[in-house]
């Protein structure tokens, strides 16, 4: 945005946030868009800010299984390699299992040991204290905590105190401005991929709502929100890779799974729905 549009946006923001309720704010934002006071992207960002209160950590976190981390007994060289290969500037460090995160390594701390003559220290000596949050903490408060405590990363804990996932400042900002493409991010496969009419390759993390909206596949549960969770709930266990089952007329072939969760499923709809 240019200087003029910046000034206009901030003037509009001050007017909006003099209102008292979220409902009024949303109405004011939509009215401003209709009146030409806001561009579409500005409207979207403001509405996204309002919705931060309605989202919780577990909805935006990197799941435990996808966390790139290192073990406390790894050498500095091993940790540096993981940082280089992943492109991450911060790595959680655990002891024995991911449920025991003992610190966060800022990988820039390693540079002086590779460009200088110093002897690399034990990993413990360069760790920073991890910041923990419950999986139910709302995203607006996560952003405020990041700002107040000068944090860029939080370890998300489940109800039993185990590691559920990880949230970064980038994850929170993406809820406002959309995906931020990092040069080191590997391409992400689409969660729902059409193989042929009536047959899909679907990520186990796909929400039941998205499954219905994009494929017309209607699966309902009061306990789980994802396709993988739904299949496991119906079976009472996590199925094995290459296992197939029929539910509500749909055929589910487990393309990829491990002991804890389903990664990919091939779903075939009944012929009449193809």
Coordinates of C-alpha atoms in Angstrom, one line a residue:
X1 CA 0.0 0.0 0.0
X2 CA 1.2 3.6 -0.7
X3 CA 1.4 6.3 1.9
X4 CA -2.0 7.6 1.1
X5 CA -3.8 4.3 1.4
X6 CA -1.9 3.6 4.6
X7 CA -3.1 6.8 6.2
X8 CA -6.7 6.1 5.0
X9 CA -6.5 2.6 6.4
X10 CA -5.3 3.8 9.9
X11 CA -8.0 6.5 10.0
X12 CA -10.6 3.8 9.2
X13 CA -9.2 1.5 11.8
X14 CA -9.4 4.1 14.5
X15 CA -13.1 4.6 13.6
X16 CA -13.8 0.9 13.7
X17 CA -12.2 0.2 17.0
X18 CA -14.0 2.9 18.8
X19 CA -17.0 0.6 18.5
X20 CA -17.6 -1.7 21.5
X21 CA -18.6 -5.1 20.1
X22 CA -17.2 -7.5 17.6
X23 CA -20.6 -7.6 15.9
X24 CA -20.5 -3.8 15.4
X25 CA -16.9 -4.1 14.2
X26 CA -17.7 -6.7 11.6
X27 CA -20.7 -4.6 10.3
X28 CA -18.5 -1.5 10.1
X29 CA -15.8 -3.3 8.2
X30 CA -18.3 -4.7 5.7
X31 CA -20.0 -1.2 5.3
X32 CA -16.6 0.4 4.7
X33 CA -15.9 -2.1 1.9
X34 CA -19.3 -1.4 0.4
X35 CA -18.6 2.4 0.6
X36 CA -15.2 2.0 -1.0
X37 CA -13.2 3.0 2.1
X38 CA -11.5 -0.4 2.2
X39 CA -10.0 -2.6 -0.5
X40 CA -10.9 -6.3 -0.5
X41 CA -7.6 -7.4 0.9
X42 CA -7.8 -4.9 3.7
X43 CA -11.3 -6.0 4.5
X44 CA -10.2 -9.7 4.6
X45 CA -7.3 -8.9 7.0
X46 CA -9.5 -7.0 9.4
X47 CA -12.1 -9.7 9.4
X48 CA -9.4 -12.3 10.0
X49 CA -8.2 -10.3 13.1
X50 CA -11.7 -10.4 14.6
X51 CA -11.8 -14.2 14.1
X52 CA -8.6 -14.7 16.1
X53 CA -10.7 -14.9 19.2
X54 CA -12.6 -17.8 17.8
X55 CA -9.6 -20.0 16.9
X56 CA -7.6 -22.1 19.3
X57 CA -4.0 -23.3 19.2
X58 CA -4.8 -26.8 18.2
X59 CA -6.5 -25.5 15.0
X60 CA -3.3 -23.8 13.6
X61 CA -0.5 -25.7 15.2
X62 CA 2.1 -27.9 13.5
X63 CA 1.1 -31.4 14.7
X64 CA 3.5 -33.2 17.0
X65 CA 4.4 -35.8 14.3
X66 CA 5.6 -33.0 11.9
X67 CA 7.7 -31.1 14.4
X68 CA 11.4 -30.9 13.4
X69 CA 13.4 -31.1 16.6
X70 CA 16.6 -32.5 18.0
X71 CA 17.5 -34.7 21.0
X72 CA 19.5 -33.1 23.9
X73 CA 22.4 -35.6 23.3
X74 CA 22.8 -34.7 19.6
X75 CA 26.0 -33.1 18.7
X76 CA 26.1 -29.5 17.5
X77 CA 26.9 -30.7 14.0
X78 CA 23.9 -33.0 14.0
X79 CA 21.6 -30.2 15.1
X80 CA 23.1 -27.8 12.5
X81 CA 22.4 -30.3 9.8
X82 CA 18.8 -30.6 10.9
X83 CA 18.4 -26.8 10.9
X84 CA 20.0 -26.6 7.4
X85 CA 17.9 -29.4 5.9
X86 CA 14.6 -28.1 7.4
X87 CA 15.3 -24.4 6.8
X88 CA 14.1 -23.6 10.4
X89 CA 15.8 -20.9 12.4
X90 CA 14.6 -22.4 15.7
X91 CA 14.5 -26.0 16.8
X92 CA 12.8 -27.5 19.9
X93 CA 15.2 -29.8 21.8
X94 CA 13.8 -32.8 23.7
X95 CA 15.0 -35.3 26.2
X96 CA 14.1 -38.9 25.4
X97 CA 10.7 -38.1 23.8
X98 CA 8.9 -35.1 22.3
X99 CA 6.8 -34.9 25.5
X100 CA 9.9 -33.6 27.3
X101 CA 10.8 -30.4 25.4
X102 CA 13.7 -29.0 27.5
X103 CA 14.6 -25.9 25.4
X104 CA 14.5 -24.0 22.1
X105 CA 17.7 -23.6 20.1
X106 CA 18.1 -20.4 18.1
X107 CA 20.2 -21.7 15.3
X108 CA 22.1 -18.4 14.9
X109 CA 23.8 -19.3 18.2
X110 CA 25.6 -22.0 16.3
X111 CA 27.2 -19.7 13.7
X112 CA 30.0 -18.5 15.9
X113 CA 31.2 -22.0 16.5
X114 CA 31.5 -22.7 12.8
X115 CA 33.0 -19.4 11.7
X116 CA 35.3 -18.9 14.7
X117 CA 37.9 -21.0 16.6
X118 CA 35.7 -21.7 19.6
X119 CA 35.0 -25.2 20.7
X120 CA 31.4 -26.1 20.3
X121 CA 29.6 -26.3 23.7
X122 CA 27.1 -28.9 25.0
X123 CA 23.7 -28.2 23.4
X124 CA 22.3 -27.5 26.9
X125 CA 24.5 -24.4 27.2
X126 CA 22.9 -22.6 24.3
X127 CA 19.2 -23.4 24.8
X128 CA 16.5 -20.9 25.7
X129 CA 13.6 -21.7 27.9
X130 CA 10.6 -23.1 26.0
X131 CA 7.3 -21.3 26.1
X132 CA 4.3 -23.6 26.7
X133 CA 0.7 -23.0 26.0
X134 CA -2.5 -25.2 26.3
X135 CA -4.1 -26.4 23.0
X136 CA -7.2 -24.5 23.9
X137 CA -5.5 -21.0 24.1
X138 CA -7.1 -18.7 21.6
X139 CA -5.0 -17.3 18.8
X140 CA -5.5 -13.6 19.7
X141 CA -4.0 -14.2 23.1
X142 CA -1.2 -16.2 21.6
X143 CA -0.3 -13.2 19.4
X144 CA -0.4 -10.9 22.4
X145 CA 1.8 -13.2 24.5
X146 CA 4.3 -13.5 21.6
X147 CA 4.5 -9.7 21.6
X148 CA 4.7 -9.2 25.3
X149 CA 7.2 -12.0 26.0
X150 CA 9.2 -11.5 22.7
X151 CA 8.5 -15.1 21.7
X152 CA 8.4 -16.5 18.2
X153 CA 7.5 -20.1 19.1
X154 CA 5.3 -21.9 21.5
X155 CA 5.0 -25.6 22.4
X156 CA 1.4 -26.7 22.5
X157 CA 0.4 -29.0 25.3
X158 CA -2.5 -31.4 25.4
X159 CA -4.8 -31.9 28.4
X160 CA -2.4 -34.5 29.8
X161 CA 0.7 -32.2 29.6
X162 CA 2.1 -34.0 26.6
X163 CA 3.3 -32.2 23.4
X164 CA 0.5 -31.8 21.0
X165 CA 2.2 -29.5 18.5
X166 CA 4.0 -26.3 17.9
X167 CA 2.8 -22.7 17.0
X168 CA 5.1 -20.1 15.5
X169 CA 4.6 -16.3 15.0
X170 CA 4.4 -17.1 11.3
X171 CA 1.5 -19.5 11.9
X172 CA -0.5 -16.7 13.7
X173 CA 0.3 -14.1 11.1
X174 CA -0.9 -16.4 8.4
X175 CA -4.3 -16.4 10.0
X176 CA -4.4 -12.7 9.3
X177 CA -2.7 -12.2 6.0
X178 CA -2.9 -15.7 4.5
X179 CA -0.1 -18.2 3.7
X180 CA 3.4 -16.7 3.9
X181 CA 5.6 -18.6 1.4
X182 CA 9.0 -19.3 2.8
X183 CA 11.8 -20.0 0.4
X184 CA 12.7 -23.1 2.5
X185 CA 9.2 -24.5 2.7
X186 CA 8.8 -27.7 0.7
X187 CA 5.7 -27.7 -1.6
X188 CA 2.7 -28.8 0.2
X189 CA 0.5 -31.4 -1.5
X190 CA -3.2 -30.5 -1.7
X191 CA -5.2 -32.1 1.0
X192 CA -7.9 -33.2 -1.4
X193 CA -6.7 -34.5 -4.8
X194 CA -9.0 -35.8 -7.5
X195 CA -7.7 -39.1 -9.0
X196 CA -10.6 -39.7 -11.3
X197 CA -14.3 -38.9 -11.1
X198 CA -15.6 -40.2 -7.8
X199 CA -12.2 -41.2 -6.4
X200 CA -10.0 -38.9 -4.3
X201 CA -6.7 -39.0 -2.5
X202 CA -7.4 -37.2 0.8
X203 CA -5.1 -36.2 3.7
X204 CA -6.2 -37.7 7.0
X205 CA -6.0 -34.1 8.5
X206 CA -8.8 -32.9 6.2
X207 CA -11.7 -31.6 8.2
X208 CA -15.1 -33.3 7.8
X209 CA -16.5 -29.8 6.9
X210 CA -14.0 -29.4 4.0
X211 CA -14.7 -33.0 2.9
X212 CA -18.4 -32.2 2.7
X213 CA -17.9 -28.8 1.0
X214 CA -15.4 -29.9 -1.6
X215 CA -16.4 -33.5 -2.3
X216 CA -20.0 -33.8 -1.1
X217 CA -19.0 -36.6 1.3
X218 CA -21.0 -36.2 4.4
X219 CA -19.5 -37.8 7.5
X220 CA -20.6 -36.6 11.0
X221 CA -19.1 -37.0 14.4
X222 CA -19.5 -35.2 17.8
X223 CA -16.0 -36.4 18.9
X224 CA -13.6 -35.8 16.0
X225 CA -13.2 -33.2 13.2
X226 CA -10.9 -34.8 10.6
X227 CA -11.2 -37.7 8.2
X228 CA -8.4 -39.7 9.8
X229 CA -10.0 -39.2 13.2
X230 CA -13.4 -40.3 11.9
X231 CA -12.1 -43.5 10.4
X232 CA -10.2 -44.4 13.6
X233 CA -13.2 -43.6 15.7
X234 CA -15.4 -45.9 13.6
X235 CA -12.9 -48.7 13.8
X236 CA -11.9 -48.1 17.4
X237 CA -8.2 -48.1 16.4
X238 CA -5.8 -46.6 13.8
X239 CA -6.0 -48.8 10.7
X240 CA -3.0 -50.2 9.0
X241 CA -1.6 -49.1 5.7
X242 CA -3.3 -50.8 2.7
X243 CA -6.4 -51.7 4.9
X244 CA -9.8 -51.0 3.3
X245 CA -13.2 -50.5 4.7
X246 CA -16.7 -49.5 3.7
X247 CA -18.6 -46.9 5.7
X248 CA -22.0 -45.3 4.7
X249 CA -21.5 -46.5 1.1
X250 CA -18.0 -45.0 0.8
X251 CA -14.9 -47.1 0.3
X252 CA -11.8 -46.0 2.2
X253 CA -8.4 -47.4 1.3
X254 CA -5.7 -46.4 3.7
X255 CA -2.8 -45.3 1.6
X256 CA -0.5 -44.3 4.4
X257 CA -0.7 -44.6 8.2
X258 CA 1.5 -45.1 11.2
X259 CA 0.8 -46.3 14.7
X260 CA -0.7 -43.0 15.8
X261 CA -2.6 -41.5 12.8
X262 CA -3.7 -41.8 9.2
X263 CA -1.8 -39.7 6.7
X264 CA -3.5 -40.4 3.4
X265 CA -6.7 -42.1 2.3
X266 CA -8.1 -43.0 -1.1
X267 CA -11.9 -42.4 -0.9
X268 CA -14.3 -43.8 -3.5
X269 CA -17.9 -42.5 -3.6
X270 CA -20.8 -44.7 -4.7
X271 CA -21.4 -44.7 -8.5
X272 CA -24.5 -42.5 -8.2
X273 CA -22.4 -39.8 -6.6
X274 CA -19.5 -39.9 -9.0

